[in-house]
PDB file of C-alpha atoms in Angstrom:
ATOM      1  CA  MET A   1    -141.602 118.860  42.486  1.00 73.00           C
ATOM      2  CA  ALA A   2    -142.574 115.724  44.351  1.00 78.00           C
ATOM      3  CA  ASN A   3    -146.040 114.284  43.737  1.00 85.00           C
ATOM      4  CA  HIS A   4    -146.439 111.735  46.517  1.00 93.00           C
ATOM      5  CA  LYS A   5    -147.525 112.564  50.049  1.00 93.00           C
ATOM      6  CA  SER A   6    -144.702 110.492  51.497  1.00 94.00           C
ATOM      7  CA  SER A   7    -142.047 112.273  49.425  1.00 93.00           C
ATOM      8  CA  LEU A   8    -143.407 115.673  50.477  1.00 93.00           C
ATOM      9  CA  LYS A   9    -143.216 114.585  54.100  1.00 94.00           C
ATOM     10  CA  ARG A  10    -139.696 113.250  53.564  1.00 95.00           C
ATOM     11  CA  ILE A  11    -138.644 116.653  52.168  1.00 95.00           C
ATOM     12  CA  ARG A  12    -140.078 118.414  55.232  1.00 95.00           C
ATOM     13  CA  GLN A  13    -138.361 116.005  57.615  1.00 97.00           C
ATOM     14  CA  THR A  14    -135.049 116.306  55.799  1.00 97.00           C
ATOM     15  CA  LYS A  15    -135.116 120.105  56.119  1.00 97.00           C
ATOM     16  CA  VAL A  16    -135.635 119.874  59.885  1.00 97.00           C
ATOM     17  CA  LYS A  17    -132.955 117.214  60.374  1.00 96.00           C
ATOM     18  CA  THR A  18    -130.472 119.099  58.190  1.00 97.00           C
ATOM     19  CA  LEU A  19    -130.956 122.259  60.243  1.00 97.00           C
ATOM     20  CA  HIS A  20    -130.550 120.255  63.482  1.00 96.00           C
ATOM     21  CA  ASN A  21    -127.364 118.565  62.232  1.00 96.00           C
ATOM     22  CA  LYS A  22    -125.851 121.827  60.973  1.00 97.00           C
ATOM     23  CA  TYR A  23    -126.404 123.431  64.371  1.00 97.00           C
ATOM     24  CA  TYR A  24    -124.608 120.663  66.278  1.00 96.00           C
ATOM     25  CA  ALA A  25    -121.788 120.379  63.730  1.00 96.00           C
ATOM     26  CA  LYS A  26    -121.177 124.140  63.877  1.00 97.00           C
ATOM     27  CA  THR A  27    -121.324 124.111  67.685  1.00 97.00           C
ATOM     28  CA  MET A  28    -118.713 121.343  67.749  1.00 97.00           C
ATOM     29  CA  ARG A  29    -116.418 123.185  65.321  1.00 97.00           C
ATOM     30  CA  ASN A  30    -116.669 126.362  67.395  1.00 98.00           C
ATOM     31  CA  ALA A  31    -115.888 124.472  70.602  1.00 97.00           C
ATOM     32  CA  VAL A  32    -112.823 122.842  69.025  1.00 97.00           C
ATOM     33  CA  ARG A  33    -111.680 126.205  67.644  1.00 97.00           C
ATOM     34  CA  LYS A  34    -112.153 127.809  71.070  1.00 97.00           C
ATOM     35  CA  LEU A  35    -110.179 125.046  72.814  1.00 96.00           C
ATOM     36  CA  ARG A  36    -107.316 125.342  70.307  1.00 96.00           C
ATOM     37  CA  ALA A  37    -107.185 129.098  70.916  1.00 96.00           C
ATOM     38  CA  ILE A  38    -106.761 128.693  74.693  1.00 94.00           C
ATOM     39  CA  THR A  39    -103.205 129.226  75.948  1.00 93.00           C
ATOM     40  CA  ASP A  40    -103.819 128.484  79.641  1.00 94.00           C
ATOM     41  CA  LYS A  41    -103.346 124.789  80.421  1.00 94.00           C
ATOM     42  CA  GLU A  42    -105.712 124.663  83.423  1.00 95.00           C
ATOM     43  CA  GLU A  43    -108.535 126.239  81.455  1.00 95.00           C
ATOM     44  CA  ALA A  44    -107.944 123.881  78.522  1.00 96.00           C
ATOM     45  CA  VAL A  45    -107.958 120.837  80.825  1.00 96.00           C
ATOM     46  CA  LYS A  46    -111.307 121.963  82.272  1.00 96.00           C
ATOM     47  CA  MET A  47    -112.838 122.468  78.828  1.00 96.00           C
ATOM     48  CA  TYR A  48    -111.512 119.264  77.220  1.00 97.00           C
ATOM     49  CA  PRO A  49    -114.035 116.781  78.739  1.00 97.00           C
ATOM     50  CA  ALA A  50    -116.991 118.818  77.447  1.00 97.00           C
ATOM     51  CA  VAL A  51    -115.549 118.923  73.930  1.00 97.00           C
ATOM     52  CA  GLN A  52    -114.699 115.237  74.122  1.00 97.00           C
ATOM     53  CA  LYS A  53    -118.264 114.420  75.155  1.00 97.00           C
ATOM     54  CA  MET A  54    -119.626 116.520  72.278  1.00 96.00           C
ATOM     55  CA  LEU A  55    -117.403 114.729  69.756  1.00 97.00           C
ATOM     56  CA  ASP A  56    -118.425 111.309  71.093  1.00 97.00           C
ATOM     57  CA  LYS A  57    -122.111 112.167  70.849  1.00 96.00           C
ATOM     58  CA  LEU A  58    -121.767 113.384  67.269  1.00 97.00           C
ATOM     59  CA  ALA A  59    -119.826 110.262  66.311  1.00 97.00           C
ATOM     60  CA  LYS A  60    -122.457 108.078  67.978  1.00 97.00           C
ATOM     61  CA  THR A  61    -125.229 109.678  65.904  1.00 94.00           C
ATOM     62  CA  ASN A  62    -123.089 109.460  62.715  1.00 95.00           C
ATOM     63  CA  LEU A  63    -122.933 113.213  62.322  1.00 95.00           C
ATOM     64  CA  ILE A  64    -119.160 112.847  62.077  1.00 96.00           C
ATOM     65  CA  HIS A  65    -117.169 109.656  61.526  1.00 97.00           C
ATOM     66  CA  LYS A  66    -115.878 107.914  64.644  1.00 97.00           C
ATOM     67  CA  ASN A  67    -112.305 108.066  63.352  1.00 98.00           C
ATOM     68  CA  LYS A  68    -112.607 111.809  62.763  1.00 97.00           C
ATOM     69  CA  ALA A  69    -113.793 112.234  66.341  1.00 97.00           C
ATOM     70  CA  ALA A  70    -110.836 110.167  67.552  1.00 98.00           C
ATOM     71  CA  ASN A  71    -108.398 112.206  65.449  1.00 98.00           C
ATOM     72  CA  ILE A  72    -109.749 115.510  66.760  1.00 98.00           C
ATOM     73  CA  LYS A  73    -109.643 114.307  70.383  1.00 97.00           C
ATOM     74  CA  SER A  74    -106.082 113.110  69.884  1.00 97.00           C
ATOM     75  CA  SER A  75    -104.902 116.382  68.359  1.00 97.00           C
ATOM     76  CA  LEU A  76    -106.611 118.363  71.136  1.00 97.00           C
ATOM     77  CA  ALA A  77    -104.914 116.192  73.777  1.00 96.00           C
ATOM     78  CA  LEU A  78    -101.558 116.841  72.117  1.00 96.00           C
ATOM     79  CA  HIS A  79    -102.310 120.574  72.071  1.00 96.00           C
ATOM     80  CA  ILE A  80    -103.150 120.547  75.794  1.00 96.00           C
ATOM     81  CA  ASN A  81    -100.015 118.592  76.664  1.00 95.00           C
ATOM     82  CA  LYS A  82     -97.835 121.097  74.797  1.00 94.00           C
ATOM     83  CA  LEU A  83     -99.246 123.985  76.836  1.00 92.00           C
ATOM     84  CA  GLY A  84     -97.044 125.327  79.479  1.00 79.00           C
TER      85      GLY A  84
END
């Protein structure tokens, strides 16, 4: 167990930040999964900007890598274009 005040505080802060990051990462994964499950093109086109914004925000805060965000956005755009 940690002995210093600062290390105890760091442990507390890390727990809070980890919980915060897990929430937003899971929310993003669910949104991407939901968009990939959509078969209606109009609905997918409406939802895409929100997912794109979410990915950009997570990449900006280094929750996911910027290239991963770009790859996901690209694959989602391809998925939407293939819809009927």
